[in-house]
Amino acid sequence: MIKIFKTEQDFIHFHLTNSSTIGFVPTMGNLHDGHLSLITKSKQDNEVTVLSIFVNPTQFSASEDLLNYPRTLEEDIQKASAIFKESDNKTLIIFIPENEKVIYPDNFSDYVTVNGISKVSEGAIRPTHFDGVATVVKRLFKIVQPNKAYFGKKDFQQLVIIEKLVLDYNLGVEIIGMPIIREKTGLAMSSRNSYLSAEQKEAALYLCQTLNEISKIIKESTIEEANKLIAEKVKDKRFNYLEIRDPKNFEIVEQDLSSVVILGNLQIGKTRLLDNLEVNK
Ligand code: AMP
């Protein structure tokens, strides 16, 4: 069964009679196979899946691409619906807020900052981005009341921040981190890839190639050697950052290479591309 909800009231009615487990997949739309993998997993795990499609203004800074962000609502509804067959006996609720006030009512004041983690790496180049992400996710959790919520490791830092948000506010939602879905070339799928020309897509592969190079050094050698390679790589000013961090607390790794994540952001034209690679030694 497929339903479209547009208001908080729709959920208030729904929660009155629903006793099934709810899996939640928050997105900004322009769905690709990365998003669809989260929806598919939620469908496996839960009776009800809520997919939200909302281009959240608070996570964009004034100079970013809020107005131009790709919006493909009809295709999105089709792609998500195609995962749910009548015989599955599972429900998909597509939550498309009818306007911004559904999420941010007049006099809304519950803005959230997850201190520390939000201000490094991606947060260092986008200082208000994760405040907007944490704020919208907290608000969406209040509306949707999910048992589980599914996030892609494509946005690894975001995942760690959401896990911290859930602990800070005791939100009682189980957070599931899902693997990065890539194109055959290795390029991590992203809605922002649609901004790239064929040539730029080719150039973008340098990001995942670099992550793989660093991963090899980590596996075969020392942190000093890995950092030496990073120091060489970041001479290329297209790298907005390139770092090795602890996947749990997001601290910079000093010594212990047993479990790390390499994170990078590469500037291709006007587009900042994000990718990461987890390494276990
Ligand atoms: P977005 O619409 O970009 O806000 O992304 C919505 C969710 O999809 C987030 O949890 C992302 O991490 C996840 N996601 C985006 N791209 C990918 C990908 N290539 N593989 C897996 N998950 C992804």
PDB file of C-alpha atoms and ligand atoms in Angstrom:
ATOM      1  CA  MET A   1       0.000   0.000   0.000  1.00  0.00           C
ATOM      2  CA  ILE A   2       1.307   3.441  -0.904  1.00  0.00           C
ATOM      3  CA  LYS A   3       0.163   6.650   0.772  1.00  0.00           C
ATOM      4  CA  ILE A   4       1.238  10.230   0.378  1.00  0.00           C
ATOM      5  CA  PHE A   5       1.273  12.407   3.509  1.00  0.00           C
ATOM      6  CA  LYS A   6       1.681  16.161   3.318  1.00  0.00           C
ATOM      7  CA  THR A   7       1.120  17.421   6.861  1.00  0.00           C
ATOM      8  CA  GLU A   8       1.923  16.609  10.481  1.00  0.00           C
ATOM      9  CA  GLN A   9      -1.812  16.048  10.991  1.00  0.00           C
ATOM     10  CA  ASP A  10      -1.680  13.107   8.533  1.00  0.00           C
ATOM     11  CA  PHE A  11       0.835  11.445  10.861  1.00  0.00           C
ATOM     12  CA  ILE A  12      -1.128  12.279  14.021  1.00  0.00           C
ATOM     13  CA  HIS A  13      -4.121  10.416  12.550  1.00  0.00           C
ATOM     14  CA  PHE A  14      -1.934   7.552  11.367  1.00  0.00           C
ATOM     15  CA  HIS A  15      -0.218   7.059  14.749  1.00  0.00           C
ATOM     16  CA  LEU A  16      -3.601   6.783  16.519  1.00  0.00           C
ATOM     17  CA  THR A  17      -4.249   3.364  14.974  1.00  0.00           C
ATOM     18  CA  ASN A  18      -0.841   2.157  13.793  1.00  0.00           C
ATOM     19  CA  SER A  19       0.846  -0.547  15.863  1.00  0.00           C
ATOM     20  CA  SER A  20       3.388  -1.663  13.233  1.00  0.00           C
ATOM     21  CA  THR A  21       7.112  -0.909  13.296  1.00  0.00           C
ATOM     22  CA  ILE A  22       8.102   2.160  11.318  1.00  0.00           C
ATOM     23  CA  GLY A  23      11.348   2.479   9.349  1.00  0.00           C
ATOM     24  CA  PHE A  24      12.270   5.972   8.230  1.00  0.00           C
ATOM     25  CA  VAL A  25      14.376   7.138   5.270  1.00  0.00           C
ATOM     26  CA  PRO A  26      14.860  10.921   5.219  1.00  0.00           C
ATOM     27  CA  THR A  27      15.962  12.339   1.848  1.00  0.00           C
ATOM     28  CA  MET A  28      16.037  15.511  -0.205  1.00  0.00           C
ATOM     29  CA  GLY A  29      14.705  13.635  -3.243  1.00  0.00           C
ATOM     30  CA  ASN A  30      16.209  13.205  -6.716  1.00  0.00           C
ATOM     31  CA  LEU A  31      16.359   9.538  -5.798  1.00  0.00           C
ATOM     32  CA  HIS A  32      19.125   7.268  -7.083  1.00  0.00           C
ATOM     33  CA  ASP A  33      20.180   3.716  -6.234  1.00  0.00           C
ATOM     34  CA  GLY A  34      21.832   4.914  -2.995  1.00  0.00           C
ATOM     35  CA  HIS A  35      18.505   6.182  -1.663  1.00  0.00           C
ATOM     36  CA  LEU A  36      16.674   3.120  -3.021  1.00  0.00           C
ATOM     37  CA  SER A  37      19.011   0.793  -1.098  1.00  0.00           C
ATOM     38  CA  LEU A  38      17.927   2.483   2.152  1.00  0.00           C
ATOM     39  CA  ILE A  39      14.234   2.149   1.244  1.00  0.00           C
ATOM     40  CA  THR A  40      14.707  -1.524   0.323  1.00  0.00           C
ATOM     41  CA  LYS A  41      16.408  -2.249   3.659  1.00  0.00           C
ATOM     42  CA  SER A  42      13.693  -0.431   5.581  1.00  0.00           C
ATOM     43  CA  LYS A  43      11.056  -2.437   3.742  1.00  0.00           C
ATOM     44  CA  GLN A  44      12.825  -5.681   4.717  1.00  0.00           C
ATOM     45  CA  ASP A  45      12.983  -4.680   8.381  1.00  0.00           C
ATOM     46  CA  ASN A  46       9.621  -2.970   8.956  1.00  0.00           C
ATOM     47  CA  GLU A  47       5.896  -3.198   8.223  1.00  0.00           C
ATOM     48  CA  VAL A  48       5.779   0.497   7.425  1.00  0.00           C
ATOM     49  CA  THR A  49       8.432   2.584   5.649  1.00  0.00           C
ATOM     50  CA  VAL A  50       8.267   6.354   5.664  1.00  0.00           C
ATOM     51  CA  LEU A  51      10.269   8.083   2.938  1.00  0.00           C
ATOM     52  CA  SER A  52      10.489  11.836   3.362  1.00  0.00           C
ATOM     53  CA  ILE A  53      11.305  14.129   0.466  1.00  0.00           C
ATOM     54  CA  PHE A  54      12.141  17.612   1.680  1.00  0.00           C
ATOM     55  CA  VAL A  55      14.870  19.934   0.438  1.00  0.00           C
ATOM     56  CA  ASN A  56      15.768  21.325   3.846  1.00  0.00           C
ATOM     57  CA  PRO A  57      16.621  25.038   3.636  1.00  0.00           C
ATOM     58  CA  THR A  58      18.369  25.210   7.022  1.00  0.00           C
ATOM     59  CA  GLN A  59      21.222  22.957   5.872  1.00  0.00           C
ATOM     60  CA  PHE A  60      22.120  25.236   2.949  1.00  0.00           C
ATOM     61  CA  SER A  61      24.128  28.408   3.457  1.00  0.00           C
ATOM     62  CA  ALA A  62      23.189  31.571   1.557  1.00  0.00           C
ATOM     63  CA  SER A  63      25.827  30.875  -1.110  1.00  0.00           C
ATOM     64  CA  GLU A  64      24.800  27.244  -1.692  1.00  0.00           C
ATOM     65  CA  ASP A  65      22.549  25.532  -4.237  1.00  0.00           C
ATOM     66  CA  LEU A  66      19.139  25.486  -2.456  1.00  0.00           C
ATOM     67  CA  LEU A  67      17.197  26.918  -5.401  1.00  0.00           C
ATOM     68  CA  ASN A  68      18.990  24.841  -8.032  1.00  0.00           C
ATOM     69  CA  TYR A  69      18.982  21.598  -6.041  1.00  0.00           C
ATOM     70  CA  PRO A  70      17.580  18.907  -8.398  1.00  0.00           C
ATOM     71  CA  ARG A  71      13.867  18.311  -7.803  1.00  0.00           C
ATOM     72  CA  THR A  72      12.291  15.300  -9.568  1.00  0.00           C
ATOM     73  CA  LEU A  73       9.214  14.537  -7.483  1.00  0.00           C
ATOM     74  CA  GLU A  74       7.204  12.505 -10.013  1.00  0.00           C
ATOM     75  CA  GLU A  75      10.139  10.235 -10.847  1.00  0.00           C
ATOM     76  CA  ASP A  76      10.960   9.891  -7.148  1.00  0.00           C
ATOM     77  CA  ILE A  77       7.431   8.711  -6.315  1.00  0.00           C
ATOM     78  CA  GLN A  78       7.600   6.183  -9.148  1.00  0.00           C
ATOM     79  CA  LYS A  79      11.025   4.836  -8.170  1.00  0.00           C
ATOM     80  CA  ALA A  80      10.126   4.412  -4.494  1.00  0.00           C
ATOM     81  CA  SER A  81       6.695   2.934  -5.272  1.00  0.00           C
ATOM     82  CA  ALA A  82       8.222   0.352  -7.628  1.00  0.00           C
ATOM     83  CA  ILE A  83       9.922  -1.271  -4.609  1.00  0.00           C
ATOM     84  CA  PHE A  84       6.541  -2.049  -3.013  1.00  0.00           C
ATOM     85  CA  LYS A  85       4.412  -4.781  -4.603  1.00  0.00           C
ATOM     86  CA  GLU A  86       0.780  -5.377  -3.596  1.00  0.00           C
ATOM     87  CA  SER A  87       1.651  -8.946  -2.511  1.00  0.00           C
ATOM     88  CA  ASP A  88       4.391  -7.712  -0.099  1.00  0.00           C
ATOM     89  CA  ASN A  89       1.793  -6.501   2.380  1.00  0.00           C
ATOM     90  CA  LYS A  90       4.072  -3.631   3.341  1.00  0.00           C
ATOM     91  CA  THR A  91       3.179   0.031   3.519  1.00  0.00           C
ATOM     92  CA  LEU A  92       5.123   2.917   2.006  1.00  0.00           C
ATOM     93  CA  ILE A  93       4.267   6.404   3.203  1.00  0.00           C
ATOM     94  CA  ILE A  94       5.875   9.129   1.114  1.00  0.00           C
ATOM     95  CA  PHE A  95       6.029  12.275   3.213  1.00  0.00           C
ATOM     96  CA  ILE A  96       6.187  15.372   1.023  1.00  0.00           C
ATOM     97  CA  PRO A  97       5.598  18.374   3.301  1.00  0.00           C
ATOM     98  CA  GLU A  98       3.165  20.648   1.467  1.00  0.00           C
ATOM     99  CA  ASN A  99       5.201  23.671   2.491  1.00  0.00           C
ATOM    100  CA  GLU A 100       8.134  24.639   4.706  1.00  0.00           C
ATOM    101  CA  LYS A 101       5.834  25.512   7.618  1.00  0.00           C
ATOM    102  CA  VAL A 102       4.969  21.834   8.066  1.00  0.00           C
ATOM    103  CA  ILE A 103       8.559  21.341   9.224  1.00  0.00           C
ATOM    104  CA  TYR A 104       9.286  24.837  10.529  1.00  0.00           C
ATOM    105  CA  PRO A 105       6.016  26.255  11.924  1.00  0.00           C
ATOM    106  CA  ASP A 106       5.832  29.963  12.761  1.00  0.00           C
ATOM    107  CA  ASN A 107       8.036  30.805  15.750  1.00  0.00           C
ATOM    108  CA  PHE A 108       9.895  27.491  15.470  1.00  0.00           C
ATOM    109  CA  SER A 109      12.839  27.659  17.860  1.00  0.00           C
ATOM    110  CA  ASP A 110      14.095  24.108  18.414  1.00  0.00           C
ATOM    111  CA  TYR A 111      17.379  24.591  16.547  1.00  0.00           C
ATOM    112  CA  VAL A 112      19.973  21.981  17.473  1.00  0.00           C
ATOM    113  CA  THR A 113      23.763  21.905  17.345  1.00  0.00           C
ATOM    114  CA  VAL A 114      25.721  18.721  17.927  1.00  0.00           C
ATOM    115  CA  ASN A 115      28.856  20.388  19.254  1.00  0.00           C
ATOM    116  CA  GLY A 116      32.341  19.232  18.306  1.00  0.00           C
ATOM    117  CA  ILE A 117      31.732  16.778  15.474  1.00  0.00           C
ATOM    118  CA  SER A 118      29.609  19.299  13.537  1.00  0.00           C
ATOM    119  CA  LYS A 119      32.426  21.807  13.192  1.00  0.00           C
ATOM    120  CA  VAL A 120      35.254  19.698  11.707  1.00  0.00           C
ATOM    121  CA  SER A 121      35.842  18.199   8.213  1.00  0.00           C
ATOM    122  CA  GLU A 122      32.675  18.958   6.210  1.00  0.00           C
ATOM    123  CA  GLY A 123      31.545  21.205   9.076  1.00  0.00           C
ATOM    124  CA  ALA A 124      34.719  23.267   8.784  1.00  0.00           C
ATOM    125  CA  ILE A 125      33.893  24.235   5.191  1.00  0.00           C
ATOM    126  CA  ARG A 126      30.103  24.372   5.789  1.00  0.00           C
ATOM    127  CA  PRO A 127      29.856  25.814   9.327  1.00  0.00           C
ATOM    128  CA  THR A 128      26.043  25.786   9.676  1.00  0.00           C
ATOM    129  CA  HIS A 129      25.309  22.705   7.549  1.00  0.00           C
ATOM    130  CA  PHE A 130      25.100  20.058  10.271  1.00  0.00           C
ATOM    131  CA  ASP A 131      23.083  22.324  12.585  1.00  0.00           C
ATOM    132  CA  GLY A 132      20.444  22.355   9.834  1.00  0.00           C
ATOM    133  CA  VAL A 133      20.718  18.587   9.385  1.00  0.00           C
ATOM    134  CA  ALA A 134      20.408  17.844  13.126  1.00  0.00           C
ATOM    135  CA  THR A 135      17.503  20.286  13.435  1.00  0.00           C
ATOM    136  CA  VAL A 136      15.488  18.808  10.571  1.00  0.00           C
ATOM    137  CA  VAL A 137      16.168  15.209  11.610  1.00  0.00           C
ATOM    138  CA  LYS A 138      15.069  15.883  15.211  1.00  0.00           C
ATOM    139  CA  ARG A 139      11.885  17.539  13.929  1.00  0.00           C
ATOM    140  CA  LEU A 140      11.208  14.755  11.386  1.00  0.00           C
ATOM    141  CA  PHE A 141      11.703  12.088  14.081  1.00  0.00           C
ATOM    142  CA  LYS A 142       9.085  13.896  16.215  1.00  0.00           C
ATOM    143  CA  ILE A 143       6.589  13.816  13.331  1.00  0.00           C
ATOM    144  CA  VAL A 144       7.317  10.327  11.956  1.00  0.00           C
ATOM    145  CA  GLN A 145       8.062   8.575  15.293  1.00  0.00           C
ATOM    146  CA  PRO A 146      10.146   5.823  13.691  1.00  0.00           C
ATOM    147  CA  ASN A 147      11.543   2.724  15.396  1.00  0.00           C
ATOM    148  CA  LYS A 148      14.509   2.676  13.022  1.00  0.00           C
ATOM    149  CA  ALA A 149      16.012   5.266  10.678  1.00  0.00           C
ATOM    150  CA  TYR A 150      18.302   4.537   7.746  1.00  0.00           C
ATOM    151  CA  PHE A 151      21.219   6.749   6.724  1.00  0.00           C
ATOM    152  CA  GLY A 152      23.898   6.231   4.063  1.00  0.00           C
ATOM    153  CA  LYS A 153      27.577   6.036   4.946  1.00  0.00           C
ATOM    154  CA  LYS A 154      28.086   8.245   1.903  1.00  0.00           C
ATOM    155  CA  ASP A 155      27.538  11.046   4.427  1.00  0.00           C
ATOM    156  CA  PHE A 156      29.622   9.393   7.124  1.00  0.00           C
ATOM    157  CA  GLN A 157      29.981  12.453   9.321  1.00  0.00           C
ATOM    158  CA  GLN A 158      26.239  13.052   9.147  1.00  0.00           C
ATOM    159  CA  LEU A 159      25.644   9.483  10.344  1.00  0.00           C
ATOM    160  CA  VAL A 160      27.945   9.956  13.368  1.00  0.00           C
ATOM    161  CA  ILE A 161      26.217  13.269  14.173  1.00  0.00           C
ATOM    162  CA  ILE A 162      22.748  11.700  14.013  1.00  0.00           C
ATOM    163  CA  GLU A 163      23.861   8.878  16.313  1.00  0.00           C
ATOM    164  CA  LYS A 164      25.070  11.511  18.796  1.00  0.00           C
ATOM    165  CA  LEU A 165      21.824  13.492  18.412  1.00  0.00           C
ATOM    166  CA  VAL A 166      19.817  10.382  19.310  1.00  0.00           C
ATOM    167  CA  LEU A 167      21.954   9.823  22.424  1.00  0.00           C
ATOM    168  CA  ASP A 168      21.896  13.506  23.488  1.00  0.00           C
ATOM    169  CA  TYR A 169      18.112  13.731  23.358  1.00  0.00           C
ATOM    170  CA  ASN A 170      17.322  10.093  24.120  1.00  0.00           C
ATOM    171  CA  LEU A 171      15.222   9.960  20.954  1.00  0.00           C
ATOM    172  CA  GLY A 172      14.754   6.178  21.085  1.00  0.00           C
ATOM    173  CA  VAL A 173      15.361   5.600  17.373  1.00  0.00           C
ATOM    174  CA  GLU A 174      17.723   2.874  16.192  1.00  0.00           C
ATOM    175  CA  ILE A 175      20.083   4.332  13.590  1.00  0.00           C
ATOM    176  CA  ILE A 176      21.142   2.001  10.766  1.00  0.00           C
ATOM    177  CA  GLY A 177      24.179   2.998   8.666  1.00  0.00           C
ATOM    178  CA  MET A 178      24.088   1.609   5.130  1.00  0.00           C
ATOM    179  CA  PRO A 179      26.963   1.014   2.643  1.00  0.00           C
ATOM    180  CA  ILE A 180      27.840   3.550  -0.051  1.00  0.00           C
ATOM    181  CA  ILE A 181      26.344   2.700  -3.444  1.00  0.00           C
ATOM    182  CA  ARG A 182      28.729   3.529  -6.290  1.00  0.00           C
ATOM    183  CA  GLU A 183      28.593   3.738 -10.060  1.00  0.00           C
ATOM    184  CA  LYS A 184      30.514   1.006 -11.916  1.00  0.00           C
ATOM    185  CA  THR A 185      33.391   3.482 -12.230  1.00  0.00           C
ATOM    186  CA  GLY A 186      33.671   3.772  -8.430  1.00  0.00           C
ATOM    187  CA  LEU A 187      32.091   7.228  -8.229  1.00  0.00           C
ATOM    188  CA  ALA A 188      29.846   7.447  -5.158  1.00  0.00           C
ATOM    189  CA  MET A 189      26.266   8.114  -6.258  1.00  0.00           C
ATOM    190  CA  SER A 190      25.009  11.554  -5.323  1.00  0.00           C
ATOM    191  CA  SER A 191      22.200  13.852  -6.405  1.00  0.00           C
ATOM    192  CA  ARG A 192      24.870  16.494  -6.995  1.00  0.00           C
ATOM    193  CA  ASN A 193      26.551  14.283  -9.648  1.00  0.00           C
ATOM    194  CA  SER A 194      23.858  15.615 -11.992  1.00  0.00           C
ATOM    195  CA  TYR A 195      25.722  18.944 -11.948  1.00  0.00           C
ATOM    196  CA  LEU A 196      28.784  17.284 -13.535  1.00  0.00           C
ATOM    197  CA  SER A 197      29.636  17.116 -17.236  1.00  0.00           C
ATOM    198  CA  ALA A 198      30.970  13.824 -18.610  1.00  0.00           C
ATOM    199  CA  GLU A 199      34.488  15.240 -18.362  1.00  0.00           C
ATOM    200  CA  GLN A 200      33.975  16.350 -14.780  1.00  0.00           C
ATOM    201  CA  LYS A 201      32.598  12.913 -13.862  1.00  0.00           C
ATOM    202  CA  GLU A 202      35.841  11.454 -15.155  1.00  0.00           C
ATOM    203  CA  ALA A 203      37.882  13.960 -13.119  1.00  0.00           C
ATOM    204  CA  ALA A 204      35.765  13.182 -10.038  1.00  0.00           C
ATOM    205  CA  LEU A 205      37.077   9.614  -9.978  1.00  0.00           C
ATOM    206  CA  TYR A 206      40.317  11.034  -8.575  1.00  0.00           C
ATOM    207  CA  LEU A 207      38.576  11.266  -5.198  1.00  0.00           C
ATOM    208  CA  CYS A 208      37.794   7.570  -4.744  1.00  0.00           C
ATOM    209  CA  GLN A 209      41.117   6.635  -6.353  1.00  0.00           C
ATOM    210  CA  THR A 210      42.924   8.757  -3.754  1.00  0.00           C
ATOM    211  CA  LEU A 211      40.939   7.189  -0.900  1.00  0.00           C
ATOM    212  CA  ASN A 212      41.932   3.751  -2.198  1.00  0.00           C
ATOM    213  CA  GLU A 213      45.600   4.760  -2.409  1.00  0.00           C
ATOM    214  CA  ILE A 214      45.565   5.949   1.191  1.00  0.00           C
ATOM    215  CA  SER A 215      43.733   2.814   2.269  1.00  0.00           C
ATOM    216  CA  LYS A 216      46.482   0.673   0.738  1.00  0.00           C
ATOM    217  CA  ILE A 217      49.173   2.563   2.680  1.00  0.00           C
ATOM    218  CA  ILE A 218      47.173   2.214   5.904  1.00  0.00           C
ATOM    219  CA  LYS A 219      46.896  -1.537   5.408  1.00  0.00           C
ATOM    220  CA  GLU A 220      50.537  -2.027   4.440  1.00  0.00           C
ATOM    221  CA  SER A 221      52.371   0.647   6.384  1.00  0.00           C
ATOM    222  CA  THR A 222      52.195   3.263   9.166  1.00  0.00           C
ATOM    223  CA  ILE A 223      50.130   6.343  10.013  1.00  0.00           C
ATOM    224  CA  GLU A 224      53.236   8.454   9.283  1.00  0.00           C
ATOM    225  CA  GLU A 225      53.390   7.120   5.719  1.00  0.00           C
ATOM    226  CA  ALA A 226      49.647   7.629   5.264  1.00  0.00           C
ATOM    227  CA  ASN A 227      49.916  11.223   6.523  1.00  0.00           C
ATOM    228  CA  LYS A 228      52.885  11.843   4.216  1.00  0.00           C
ATOM    229  CA  LEU A 229      50.775  10.796   1.239  1.00  0.00           C
ATOM    230  CA  ILE A 230      47.905  13.007   2.433  1.00  0.00           C
ATOM    231  CA  ALA A 231      50.291  15.977   2.759  1.00  0.00           C
ATOM    232  CA  GLU A 232      51.356  15.418  -0.873  1.00  0.00           C
ATOM    233  CA  LYS A 233      47.770  15.050  -2.095  1.00  0.00           C
ATOM    234  CA  VAL A 234      46.417  18.188  -0.418  1.00  0.00           C
ATOM    235  CA  LYS A 235      48.964  20.318  -2.253  1.00  0.00           C
ATOM    236  CA  ASP A 236      46.322  19.920  -4.968  1.00  0.00           C
ATOM    237  CA  LYS A 237      44.009  22.745  -3.899  1.00  0.00           C
ATOM    238  CA  ARG A 238      40.971  20.937  -5.292  1.00  0.00           C
ATOM    239  CA  PHE A 239      40.947  18.961  -2.036  1.00  0.00           C
ATOM    240  CA  ASN A 240      38.790  20.866   0.445  1.00  0.00           C
ATOM    241  CA  TYR A 241      39.954  18.322   3.029  1.00  0.00           C
ATOM    242  CA  LEU A 242      41.426  14.831   3.203  1.00  0.00           C
ATOM    243  CA  GLU A 243      41.648  13.224   6.642  1.00  0.00           C
ATOM    244  CA  ILE A 244      41.859   9.986   8.578  1.00  0.00           C
ATOM    245  CA  ARG A 245      39.413   9.857  11.489  1.00  0.00           C
ATOM    246  CA  ASP A 246      38.089   7.455  14.100  1.00  0.00           C
ATOM    247  CA  PRO A 247      34.689   6.266  12.805  1.00  0.00           C
ATOM    248  CA  LYS A 248      33.155   6.241  16.305  1.00  0.00           C
ATOM    249  CA  ASN A 249      34.102   9.577  17.872  1.00  0.00           C
ATOM    250  CA  PHE A 250      35.366  11.312  14.730  1.00  0.00           C
ATOM    251  CA  GLU A 251      38.695  12.276  16.360  1.00  0.00           C
ATOM    252  CA  ILE A 252      41.741  12.583  14.075  1.00  0.00           C
ATOM    253  CA  VAL A 253      43.640   9.277  14.208  1.00  0.00           C
ATOM    254  CA  GLU A 254      47.059   9.608  15.899  1.00  0.00           C
ATOM    255  CA  GLN A 255      48.198   6.000  16.182  1.00  0.00           C
ATOM    256  CA  ASP A 256      45.663   3.197  16.209  1.00  0.00           C
ATOM    257  CA  LEU A 257      44.916   2.153  12.622  1.00  0.00           C
ATOM    258  CA  SER A 258      42.742  -0.848  13.520  1.00  0.00           C
ATOM    259  CA  SER A 259      39.520   0.884  12.479  1.00  0.00           C
ATOM    260  CA  VAL A 260      39.538   4.203  10.627  1.00  0.00           C
ATOM    261  CA  VAL A 261      37.645   6.163   8.024  1.00  0.00           C
ATOM    262  CA  ILE A 262      39.361   8.195   5.321  1.00  0.00           C
ATOM    263  CA  LEU A 263      37.250  11.200   4.362  1.00  0.00           C
ATOM    264  CA  GLY A 264      37.713  13.511   1.408  1.00  0.00           C
ATOM    265  CA  ASN A 265      36.030  16.399  -0.337  1.00  0.00           C
ATOM    266  CA  LEU A 266      37.137  17.262  -3.864  1.00  0.00           C
ATOM    267  CA  GLN A 267      36.152  20.442  -5.670  1.00  0.00           C
ATOM    268  CA  ILE A 268      35.093  19.794  -9.268  1.00  0.00           C
ATOM    269  CA  GLY A 269      34.130  23.108 -10.830  1.00  0.00           C
ATOM    270  CA  LYS A 270      31.451  24.568  -8.579  1.00  0.00           C
ATOM    271  CA  THR A 271      30.567  21.168  -7.123  1.00  0.00           C
ATOM    272  CA  ARG A 272      32.034  19.857  -3.867  1.00  0.00           C
ATOM    273  CA  LEU A 273      32.108  16.073  -3.991  1.00  0.00           C
ATOM    274  CA  LEU A 274      32.141  13.999  -0.865  1.00  0.00           C
ATOM    275  CA  ASP A 275      33.394  10.451  -0.366  1.00  0.00           C
ATOM    276  CA  ASN A 276      34.936   8.209   2.276  1.00  0.00           C
ATOM    277  CA  LEU A 277      36.350   4.757   2.806  1.00  0.00           C
ATOM    278  CA  GLU A 278      36.330   2.678   5.996  1.00  0.00           C
ATOM    279  CA  VAL A 279      39.483   0.654   6.622  1.00  0.00           C
ATOM    280  CA  ASN A 280      39.987  -2.121   9.152  1.00  0.00           C
ATOM    281  CA  LYS A 281      43.541  -3.270   9.628  1.00  0.00           C
TER     282      LYS A 281
HETATM  283  P1  AMP B   1      20.195  13.181   0.517  1.00  0.00           P
HETATM  284  O1  AMP B   1      18.955  13.089  -0.296  1.00  0.00           O
HETATM  285  O2  AMP B   1      21.418  13.525  -0.265  1.00  0.00           O
HETATM  286  O3  AMP B   1      20.013  14.010   1.765  1.00  0.00           O
HETATM  287  O4  AMP B   1      20.465  11.706   1.050  1.00  0.00           O
HETATM  288  C1  AMP B   1      19.487  10.991   1.763  1.00  0.00           C
HETATM  289  C2  AMP B   1      20.106   9.749   2.348  1.00  0.00           C
HETATM  290  O5  AMP B   1      20.624   8.931   1.298  1.00  0.00           O
HETATM  291  C3  AMP B   1      21.277  10.043   3.287  1.00  0.00           C
HETATM  292  O6  AMP B   1      21.214   9.166   4.398  1.00  0.00           O
HETATM  293  C4  AMP B   1      22.470   9.763   2.419  1.00  0.00           C
HETATM  294  O7  AMP B   1      23.616   9.391   3.148  1.00  0.00           O
HETATM  295  C5  AMP B   1      21.949   8.589   1.597  1.00  0.00           C
HETATM  296  N1  AMP B   1      22.767   8.429   0.385  1.00  0.00           N
HETATM  297  C6  AMP B   1      23.049   9.388  -0.535  1.00  0.00           C
HETATM  298  N2  AMP B   1      23.882   8.897  -1.484  1.00  0.00           N
HETATM  299  C7  AMP B   1      24.128   7.600  -1.146  1.00  0.00           C
HETATM  300  C8  AMP B   1      24.908   6.563  -1.710  1.00  0.00           C
HETATM  301  N3  AMP B   1      25.633   6.750  -2.821  1.00  0.00           N
HETATM  302  N4  AMP B   1      24.921   5.363  -1.102  1.00  0.00           N
HETATM  303  C9  AMP B   1      24.207   5.158   0.039  1.00  0.00           C
HETATM  304  N5  AMP B   1      23.450   6.102   0.629  1.00  0.00           N
HETATM  305  C10 AMP B   1      23.402   7.306   0.056  1.00  0.00           C
END
